[in-house]
């Protein structure tokens, strides 16, 4: 499989997880795990930011710098086998 | 000045070591020679490149596990870049006062702040790019550019 195919499979799987019409699904990492004969990939996509503040943040000076972002980016790790099947989907910390 | 983040600096250093390593290294696996060459073209000269100490530390933490034939060239390349690029320290105390600190962490919060007075922020971090765009910072988004060629 090449990266195009991996991204295509990932898009089919995660596109339903965002309510946005264009969730900007991206391939972030891709690694073939030889011993497991499968690909581990990291994809990201946008979701609406539903966690906007409703009043003062309560963090003193922090509140004065507050910016409410319209979107938030989610990262997921997917395992895809050689038959192009999703074997698992996991939380992923982009700093990890 | 052009500011660069950790993931993009990792791509730059791996490409400088061996462009054939780009798609074999876990941290740069989606990138090709074309991405590396475009990155070099955007940077121009290394004397334009601003690197925060936090970014150097993160980069070295990610790459210092090179072994064998790449270990010594990596150290040499790092030393060359320390000389040819610009390093600027920003006190960590500025970060917790920024709301982005909650989601981005120390290094990216400082990058976001410093980028506001730079000509360009080069990043291979989609989350940082999202925040930078929201702050109207001029961004070279490597992940976005690579994915445009995939889809």
PDB file of C-alpha atoms in Angstrom:
ATOM      1  CA  UNK A   1       0.000   0.000   0.000  1.00  0.00           C
ATOM      2  CA  UNK A   2       1.185   3.524  -0.643  1.00  0.00           C
ATOM      3  CA  UNK A   3       0.409   6.664   1.339  1.00  0.00           C
ATOM      4  CA  UNK A   4      -2.456   7.610  -0.990  1.00  0.00           C
ATOM      5  CA  UNK A   5      -4.220   4.338  -0.246  1.00  0.00           C
ATOM      6  CA  UNK A   6      -3.608   4.650   3.476  1.00  0.00           C
ATOM      7  CA  UNK A   7      -5.066   8.143   3.530  1.00  0.00           C
ATOM      8  CA  UNK A   8      -8.046   6.981   1.454  1.00  0.00           C
ATOM      9  CA  UNK A   9      -8.808   4.156   3.902  1.00  0.00           C
ATOM     10  CA  UNK A  10      -8.422   6.508   6.852  1.00  0.00           C
ATOM     11  CA  UNK A  11     -10.719   9.086   5.279  1.00  0.00           C
ATOM     12  CA  UNK A  12     -13.471   6.496   4.832  1.00  0.00           C
ATOM     13  CA  UNK A  13     -13.130   5.506   8.477  1.00  0.00           C
ATOM     14  CA  UNK A  14     -12.883   8.863  10.238  1.00  0.00           C
ATOM     15  CA  UNK A  15     -14.938  11.163   8.011  1.00  0.00           C
ATOM     16  CA  UNK A  16     -18.072  10.276   9.981  1.00  0.00           C
ATOM     17  CA  UNK A  17     -16.433  11.363  13.227  1.00  0.00           C
ATOM     18  CA  UNK A  18     -16.585  15.055  12.390  1.00  0.00           C
ATOM     19  CA  UNK A  19     -19.727  17.061  11.814  1.00  0.00           C
ATOM     20  CA  UNK A  20     -17.843  19.500   9.597  1.00  0.00           C
ATOM     21  CA  UNK A  21     -18.394  19.448   5.832  1.00  0.00           C
ATOM     22  CA  UNK A  22     -14.630  19.743   5.322  1.00  0.00           C
ATOM     23  CA  UNK A  23     -12.849  18.175   8.307  1.00  0.00           C
ATOM     24  CA  UNK A  24      -9.428  18.568   6.606  1.00  0.00           C
ATOM     25  CA  UNK A  25      -8.389  14.947   7.237  1.00  0.00           C
ATOM     26  CA  UNK A  26      -4.596  14.681   7.130  1.00  0.00           C
ATOM     27  CA  UNK A  27      -2.068  11.870   7.146  1.00  0.00           C
ATOM     28  CA  UNK A  28       0.476  12.810   9.809  1.00  0.00           C
ATOM     29  CA  UNK A  29       2.630   9.679  10.162  1.00  0.00           C
ATOM     30  CA  UNK A  30       2.825   6.256   8.549  1.00  0.00           C
ATOM     31  CA  UNK A  31       4.942   3.304   9.574  1.00  0.00           C
ATOM     32  CA  UNK A  32       4.870  -0.303   8.380  1.00  0.00           C
ATOM     33  CA  UNK A  33       5.329  -2.647  11.345  1.00  0.00           C
ATOM     34  CA  UNK A  34       7.149  -5.618   9.885  1.00  0.00           C
ATOM     35  CA  UNK A  35       6.567  -8.044  12.763  1.00  0.00           C
ATOM     36  CA  UNK A  36       2.802  -7.411  12.732  1.00  0.00           C
ATOM     37  CA  UNK A  37       2.569  -7.069   8.931  1.00  0.00           C
ATOM     38  CA  UNK A  38       0.418  -3.980   9.343  1.00  0.00           C
ATOM     39  CA  UNK A  39       0.580  -0.214   8.976  1.00  0.00           C
ATOM     40  CA  UNK A  40       0.361   2.136  11.915  1.00  0.00           C
ATOM     41  CA  UNK A  41      -0.723   5.556  10.749  1.00  0.00           C
ATOM     42  CA  UNK A  42      -1.650   8.771  12.495  1.00  0.00           C
ATOM     43  CA  UNK A  43      -4.378  10.913  11.007  1.00  0.00           C
ATOM     44  CA  UNK A  44      -5.827  14.188  12.180  1.00  0.00           C
ATOM     45  CA  UNK A  45      -9.095  15.948  11.471  1.00  0.00           C
ATOM     46  CA  UNK A  46     -10.977  19.039  12.538  1.00  0.00           C
ATOM     47  CA  UNK A  47     -14.049  19.118  14.731  1.00  0.00           C
ATOM     48  CA  UNK A  48     -16.086  22.083  15.873  1.00  0.00           C
ATOM     49  CA  UNK A  49     -14.826  23.557  19.130  1.00  0.00           C
ATOM     50  CA  UNK A  50     -17.754  23.000  21.453  1.00  0.00           C
ATOM     51  CA  UNK A  51     -15.746  23.840  24.554  1.00  0.00           C
ATOM     52  CA  UNK A  52     -15.870  27.610  24.313  1.00  0.00           C
ATOM     53  CA  UNK A  53     -15.902  29.516  27.553  1.00  0.00           C
ATOM     54  CA  UNK A  54     -19.220  30.805  28.814  1.00  0.00           C
ATOM     55  CA  UNK A  55     -17.830  33.315  31.316  1.00  0.00           C
ATOM     56  CA  UNK A  56     -14.576  34.532  32.776  1.00  0.00           C
ATOM     57  CA  UNK A  57     -12.035  31.717  32.752  1.00  0.00           C
ATOM     58  CA  UNK A  58     -11.325  32.140  36.434  1.00  0.00           C
ATOM     59  CA  UNK A  59      -7.598  32.117  35.743  1.00  0.00           C
ATOM     60  CA  UNK A  60      -7.039  35.801  36.345  1.00  0.00           C
ATOM     61  CA  UNK A  61      -4.626  37.181  33.782  1.00  0.00           C
ATOM     62  CA  UNK A  62      -5.307  34.245  31.469  1.00  0.00           C
ATOM     63  CA  UNK A  63      -8.745  35.555  30.719  1.00  0.00           C
ATOM     64  CA  UNK A  64      -7.422  38.706  29.111  1.00  0.00           C
ATOM     65  CA  UNK A  65      -5.592  36.658  26.461  1.00  0.00           C
ATOM     66  CA  UNK A  66      -8.475  34.305  25.783  1.00  0.00           C
ATOM     67  CA  UNK A  67      -9.213  33.351  22.184  1.00  0.00           C
ATOM     68  CA  UNK A  68     -12.081  31.059  21.272  1.00  0.00           C
ATOM     69  CA  UNK A  69     -11.110  28.903  18.331  1.00  0.00           C
ATOM     70  CA  UNK A  70     -13.761  27.749  15.914  1.00  0.00           C
ATOM     71  CA  UNK A  71     -12.152  24.347  15.327  1.00  0.00           C
ATOM     72  CA  UNK A  72     -10.140  21.807  17.233  1.00  0.00           C
ATOM     73  CA  UNK A  73      -7.832  19.177  15.716  1.00  0.00           C
ATOM     74  CA  UNK A  74      -8.178  15.554  16.806  1.00  0.00           C
ATOM     75  CA  UNK A  75      -5.405  12.975  16.313  1.00  0.00           C
ATOM     76  CA  UNK A  76      -6.039   9.223  15.972  1.00  0.00           C
ATOM     77  CA  UNK A  77      -3.710   6.271  15.430  1.00  0.00           C
ATOM     78  CA  UNK A  78      -5.048   3.563  13.105  1.00  0.00           C
ATOM     79  CA  UNK A  79      -3.765   0.048  12.498  1.00  0.00           C
ATOM     80  CA  UNK A  80      -4.424  -1.204   8.955  1.00  0.00           C
ATOM     81  CA  UNK A  81      -3.594  -4.739   7.850  1.00  0.00           C
ATOM     82  CA  UNK A  82      -2.415  -5.889   4.438  1.00  0.00           C
ATOM     83  CA  UNK A  83      -6.020  -6.599   3.423  1.00  0.00           C
ATOM     84  CA  UNK A  84      -6.706  -2.881   3.881  1.00  0.00           C
ATOM     85  CA  UNK A  85      -8.846  -3.554   6.954  1.00  0.00           C
ATOM     86  CA  UNK A  86      -8.839  -1.287  10.013  1.00  0.00           C
ATOM     87  CA  UNK A  87      -7.625  -3.395  12.943  1.00  0.00           C
ATOM     88  CA  UNK A  88      -7.898  -0.705  15.590  1.00  0.00           C
ATOM     89  CA  UNK A  89      -8.275   2.980  16.240  1.00  0.00           C
ATOM     90  CA  UNK A  90      -6.617   4.611  19.231  1.00  0.00           C
ATOM     91  CA  UNK A  91      -6.242   7.962  20.912  1.00  0.00           C
ATOM     92  CA  UNK A  92      -3.020   9.689  19.946  1.00  0.00           C
ATOM     93  CA  UNK A  93      -1.193  12.601  21.507  1.00  0.00           C
ATOM     94  CA  UNK A  94       0.493  14.587  18.740  1.00  0.00           C
ATOM     95  CA  UNK A  95       3.335  15.337  21.123  1.00  0.00           C
ATOM     96  CA  UNK A  96       3.882  11.665  21.789  1.00  0.00           C
TER      97      UNK A  96
ATOM     98  CA  UNK B   1      13.300  36.072  10.198  1.00  0.00           C
ATOM     99  CA  UNK B   2      11.820  32.648   9.634  1.00  0.00           C
ATOM    100  CA  UNK B   3      10.798  30.657  12.693  1.00  0.00           C
ATOM    101  CA  UNK B   4      10.750  26.865  12.560  1.00  0.00           C
ATOM    102  CA  UNK B   5       9.047  24.332  14.818  1.00  0.00           C
ATOM    103  CA  UNK B   6      10.335  20.997  16.067  1.00  0.00           C
ATOM    104  CA  UNK B   7       8.705  18.664  13.533  1.00  0.00           C
ATOM    105  CA  UNK B   8       9.840  20.780  10.598  1.00  0.00           C
ATOM    106  CA  UNK B   9      13.369  21.028  11.998  1.00  0.00           C
ATOM    107  CA  UNK B  10      13.426  17.238  12.306  1.00  0.00           C
ATOM    108  CA  UNK B  11      12.536  16.969   8.603  1.00  0.00           C
ATOM    109  CA  UNK B  12      15.250  19.492   7.760  1.00  0.00           C
ATOM    110  CA  UNK B  13      17.973  17.688   9.715  1.00  0.00           C
ATOM    111  CA  UNK B  14      17.014  14.202   8.518  1.00  0.00           C
ATOM    112  CA  UNK B  15      16.997  15.495   4.933  1.00  0.00           C
ATOM    113  CA  UNK B  16      20.399  17.129   5.391  1.00  0.00           C
ATOM    114  CA  UNK B  17      21.778  13.843   6.706  1.00  0.00           C
ATOM    115  CA  UNK B  18      20.340  11.657   3.953  1.00  0.00           C
ATOM    116  CA  UNK B  19      17.292  12.400   1.807  1.00  0.00           C
ATOM    117  CA  UNK B  20      16.868   8.637   1.411  1.00  0.00           C
ATOM    118  CA  UNK B  21      16.190   8.460   5.139  1.00  0.00           C
ATOM    119  CA  UNK B  22      13.145  10.735   5.008  1.00  0.00           C
ATOM    120  CA  UNK B  23      10.522   8.105   4.212  1.00  0.00           C
ATOM    121  CA  UNK B  24      12.215   5.514   6.455  1.00  0.00           C
ATOM    122  CA  UNK B  25      12.378   7.526   9.664  1.00  0.00           C
ATOM    123  CA  UNK B  26       9.253   7.310  11.832  1.00  0.00           C
ATOM    124  CA  UNK B  27       9.126  11.060  12.423  1.00  0.00           C
ATOM    125  CA  UNK B  28       9.465  12.004   8.737  1.00  0.00           C
ATOM    126  CA  UNK B  29       7.821   9.011   7.101  1.00  0.00           C
ATOM    127  CA  UNK B  30       5.229  10.903   5.048  1.00  0.00           C
ATOM    128  CA  UNK B  31       7.763  13.256   3.464  1.00  0.00           C
ATOM    129  CA  UNK B  32       9.637  12.971   0.188  1.00  0.00           C
ATOM    130  CA  UNK B  33      12.708  14.653  -1.300  1.00  0.00           C
ATOM    131  CA  UNK B  34      10.365  17.196  -2.899  1.00  0.00           C
ATOM    132  CA  UNK B  35       9.201  18.317   0.542  1.00  0.00           C
ATOM    133  CA  UNK B  36      12.768  18.664   1.764  1.00  0.00           C
ATOM    134  CA  UNK B  37      13.834  20.644  -1.299  1.00  0.00           C
ATOM    135  CA  UNK B  38      10.826  22.944  -0.977  1.00  0.00           C
ATOM    136  CA  UNK B  39      11.696  23.453   2.686  1.00  0.00           C
ATOM    137  CA  UNK B  40      15.266  24.441   1.808  1.00  0.00           C
ATOM    138  CA  UNK B  41      13.973  26.848  -0.845  1.00  0.00           C
ATOM    139  CA  UNK B  42      11.571  28.514   1.586  1.00  0.00           C
ATOM    140  CA  UNK B  43      14.300  28.952   4.216  1.00  0.00           C
ATOM    141  CA  UNK B  44      16.759  30.442   1.740  1.00  0.00           C
ATOM    142  CA  UNK B  45      19.836  30.872   3.900  1.00  0.00           C
ATOM    143  CA  UNK B  46      20.260  29.435   7.383  1.00  0.00           C
ATOM    144  CA  UNK B  47      21.195  32.895   8.644  1.00  0.00           C
ATOM    145  CA  UNK B  48      17.449  33.682   8.250  1.00  0.00           C
ATOM    146  CA  UNK B  49      16.403  30.753  10.399  1.00  0.00           C
ATOM    147  CA  UNK B  50      15.369  31.460  13.995  1.00  0.00           C
ATOM    148  CA  UNK B  51      15.326  28.495  16.362  1.00  0.00           C
ATOM    149  CA  UNK B  52      14.205  28.565  19.970  1.00  0.00           C
ATOM    150  CA  UNK B  53      16.287  26.580  22.499  1.00  0.00           C
ATOM    151  CA  UNK B  54      13.110  24.666  23.355  1.00  0.00           C
ATOM    152  CA  UNK B  55      12.891  23.535  19.728  1.00  0.00           C
ATOM    153  CA  UNK B  56      16.530  22.451  19.689  1.00  0.00           C
ATOM    154  CA  UNK B  57      15.961  20.393  22.828  1.00  0.00           C
ATOM    155  CA  UNK B  58      12.828  18.701  21.491  1.00  0.00           C
ATOM    156  CA  UNK B  59      14.532  18.008  18.180  1.00  0.00           C
ATOM    157  CA  UNK B  60      17.568  16.452  19.814  1.00  0.00           C
ATOM    158  CA  UNK B  61      15.344  14.362  22.079  1.00  0.00           C
ATOM    159  CA  UNK B  62      13.658  12.966  18.955  1.00  0.00           C
ATOM    160  CA  UNK B  63      16.801  12.402  16.885  1.00  0.00           C
ATOM    161  CA  UNK B  64      19.550  11.597  19.370  1.00  0.00           C
ATOM    162  CA  UNK B  65      18.835   7.882  19.127  1.00  0.00           C
ATOM    163  CA  UNK B  66      20.640   7.677  15.795  1.00  0.00           C
ATOM    164  CA  UNK B  67      23.108   4.819  15.789  1.00  0.00           C
ATOM    165  CA  UNK B  68      25.771   3.444  13.474  1.00  0.00           C
ATOM    166  CA  UNK B  69      26.584   5.421  10.347  1.00  0.00           C
ATOM    167  CA  UNK B  70      24.231   8.307  11.186  1.00  0.00           C
ATOM    168  CA  UNK B  71      25.333   9.102  14.744  1.00  0.00           C
ATOM    169  CA  UNK B  72      28.490  11.097  14.056  1.00  0.00           C
ATOM    170  CA  UNK B  73      27.126  12.891  10.945  1.00  0.00           C
ATOM    171  CA  UNK B  74      24.107  13.885  13.061  1.00  0.00           C
ATOM    172  CA  UNK B  75      26.328  15.469  15.722  1.00  0.00           C
ATOM    173  CA  UNK B  76      28.349  17.252  13.027  1.00  0.00           C
ATOM    174  CA  UNK B  77      25.228  18.553  11.266  1.00  0.00           C
ATOM    175  CA  UNK B  78      23.808  19.792  14.539  1.00  0.00           C
ATOM    176  CA  UNK B  79      27.044  21.641  15.339  1.00  0.00           C
ATOM    177  CA  UNK B  80      27.049  23.251  11.865  1.00  0.00           C
ATOM    178  CA  UNK B  81      23.469  24.396  12.316  1.00  0.00           C
ATOM    179  CA  UNK B  82      24.134  25.800  15.798  1.00  0.00           C
ATOM    180  CA  UNK B  83      26.717  28.056  14.131  1.00  0.00           C
ATOM    181  CA  UNK B  84      24.763  29.030  11.020  1.00  0.00           C
ATOM    182  CA  UNK B  85      21.265  29.642  12.432  1.00  0.00           C
ATOM    183  CA  UNK B  86      19.996  32.189  14.966  1.00  0.00           C
ATOM    184  CA  UNK B  87      19.046  31.037  18.457  1.00  0.00           C
ATOM    185  CA  UNK B  88      16.848  33.141  20.708  1.00  0.00           C
ATOM    186  CA  UNK B  89      15.801  32.425  24.250  1.00  0.00           C
ATOM    187  CA  UNK B  90      12.314  33.359  25.411  1.00  0.00           C
ATOM    188  CA  UNK B  91      11.711  32.974  29.158  1.00  0.00           C
ATOM    189  CA  UNK B  92       9.217  30.235  29.951  1.00  0.00           C
ATOM    190  CA  UNK B  93       7.410  32.572  32.348  1.00  0.00           C
ATOM    191  CA  UNK B  94       5.593  34.119  29.358  1.00  0.00           C
ATOM    192  CA  UNK B  95       3.867  30.864  28.426  1.00  0.00           C
ATOM    193  CA  UNK B  96       1.430  30.209  31.293  1.00  0.00           C
ATOM    194  CA  UNK B  97      -0.096  33.657  30.743  1.00  0.00           C
ATOM    195  CA  UNK B  98      -1.257  32.500  27.309  1.00  0.00           C
ATOM    196  CA  UNK B  99      -4.417  30.453  26.962  1.00  0.00           C
ATOM    197  CA  UNK B 100      -2.796  28.371  24.199  1.00  0.00           C
ATOM    198  CA  UNK B 101      -0.495  26.920  26.853  1.00  0.00           C
ATOM    199  CA  UNK B 102      -3.299  24.554  27.911  1.00  0.00           C
ATOM    200  CA  UNK B 103      -3.435  22.845  24.516  1.00  0.00           C
ATOM    201  CA  UNK B 104      -0.089  23.551  22.861  1.00  0.00           C
ATOM    202  CA  UNK B 105       2.367  23.236  25.725  1.00  0.00           C
ATOM    203  CA  UNK B 106       5.432  25.321  26.432  1.00  0.00           C
ATOM    204  CA  UNK B 107       7.399  25.188  23.190  1.00  0.00           C
ATOM    205  CA  UNK B 108       4.523  25.762  20.780  1.00  0.00           C
ATOM    206  CA  UNK B 109       3.095  28.547  22.932  1.00  0.00           C
ATOM    207  CA  UNK B 110       6.428  30.377  22.792  1.00  0.00           C
ATOM    208  CA  UNK B 111       6.668  29.683  19.050  1.00  0.00           C
ATOM    209  CA  UNK B 112       3.212  31.124  18.509  1.00  0.00           C
ATOM    210  CA  UNK B 113       4.117  34.281  20.393  1.00  0.00           C
ATOM    211  CA  UNK B 114       7.471  34.769  18.668  1.00  0.00           C
ATOM    212  CA  UNK B 115       5.976  34.038  15.244  1.00  0.00           C
ATOM    213  CA  UNK B 116       3.795  37.137  15.492  1.00  0.00           C
ATOM    214  CA  UNK B 117       6.854  39.286  14.800  1.00  0.00           C
ATOM    215  CA  UNK B 118       8.478  36.947  12.244  1.00  0.00           C
ATOM    216  CA  UNK B 119       8.065  36.877   8.473  1.00  0.00           C
ATOM    217  CA  UNK B 120       7.048  33.228   8.439  1.00  0.00           C
ATOM    218  CA  UNK B 121       6.414  30.259  10.703  1.00  0.00           C
ATOM    219  CA  UNK B 122       7.444  26.913   9.228  1.00  0.00           C
ATOM    220  CA  UNK B 123       5.635  24.062  10.922  1.00  0.00           C
ATOM    221  CA  UNK B 124       4.971  20.372  10.451  1.00  0.00           C
ATOM    222  CA  UNK B 125       2.491  20.373  13.322  1.00  0.00           C
ATOM    223  CA  UNK B 126      -1.129  20.649  12.187  1.00  0.00           C
ATOM    224  CA  UNK B 127      -2.358  21.825  15.572  1.00  0.00           C
ATOM    225  CA  UNK B 128       0.209  24.623  15.753  1.00  0.00           C
ATOM    226  CA  UNK B 129      -0.650  25.611  12.169  1.00  0.00           C
ATOM    227  CA  UNK B 130      -4.316  25.816  13.128  1.00  0.00           C
ATOM    228  CA  UNK B 131      -3.552  28.173  16.017  1.00  0.00           C
ATOM    229  CA  UNK B 132      -1.138  30.230  13.906  1.00  0.00           C
ATOM    230  CA  UNK B 133      -3.727  30.685  11.164  1.00  0.00           C
ATOM    231  CA  UNK B 134      -6.237  31.803  13.776  1.00  0.00           C
ATOM    232  CA  UNK B 135      -3.731  34.456  14.868  1.00  0.00           C
ATOM    233  CA  UNK B 136      -3.224  35.585  11.238  1.00  0.00           C
ATOM    234  CA  UNK B 137       0.408  34.447  11.294  1.00  0.00           C
ATOM    235  CA  UNK B 138       1.973  33.674   7.911  1.00  0.00           C
ATOM    236  CA  UNK B 139       2.426  29.882   7.972  1.00  0.00           C
ATOM    237  CA  UNK B 140       4.246  27.358   5.800  1.00  0.00           C
ATOM    238  CA  UNK B 141       2.263  24.248   6.729  1.00  0.00           C
ATOM    239  CA  UNK B 142       4.303  21.205   5.668  1.00  0.00           C
ATOM    240  CA  UNK B 143       1.653  18.629   6.583  1.00  0.00           C
ATOM    241  CA  UNK B 144      -0.976  20.479   4.576  1.00  0.00           C
ATOM    242  CA  UNK B 145       1.320  20.736   1.549  1.00  0.00           C
ATOM    243  CA  UNK B 146       2.247  17.056   1.695  1.00  0.00           C
ATOM    244  CA  UNK B 147      -1.407  16.002   2.010  1.00  0.00           C
ATOM    245  CA  UNK B 148      -2.397  18.131  -0.984  1.00  0.00           C
ATOM    246  CA  UNK B 149      -0.237  15.831  -3.086  1.00  0.00           C
ATOM    247  CA  UNK B 150      -1.826  12.739  -1.540  1.00  0.00           C
ATOM    248  CA  UNK B 151      -5.481  13.508  -2.060  1.00  0.00           C
TER     249      UNK B 151
END
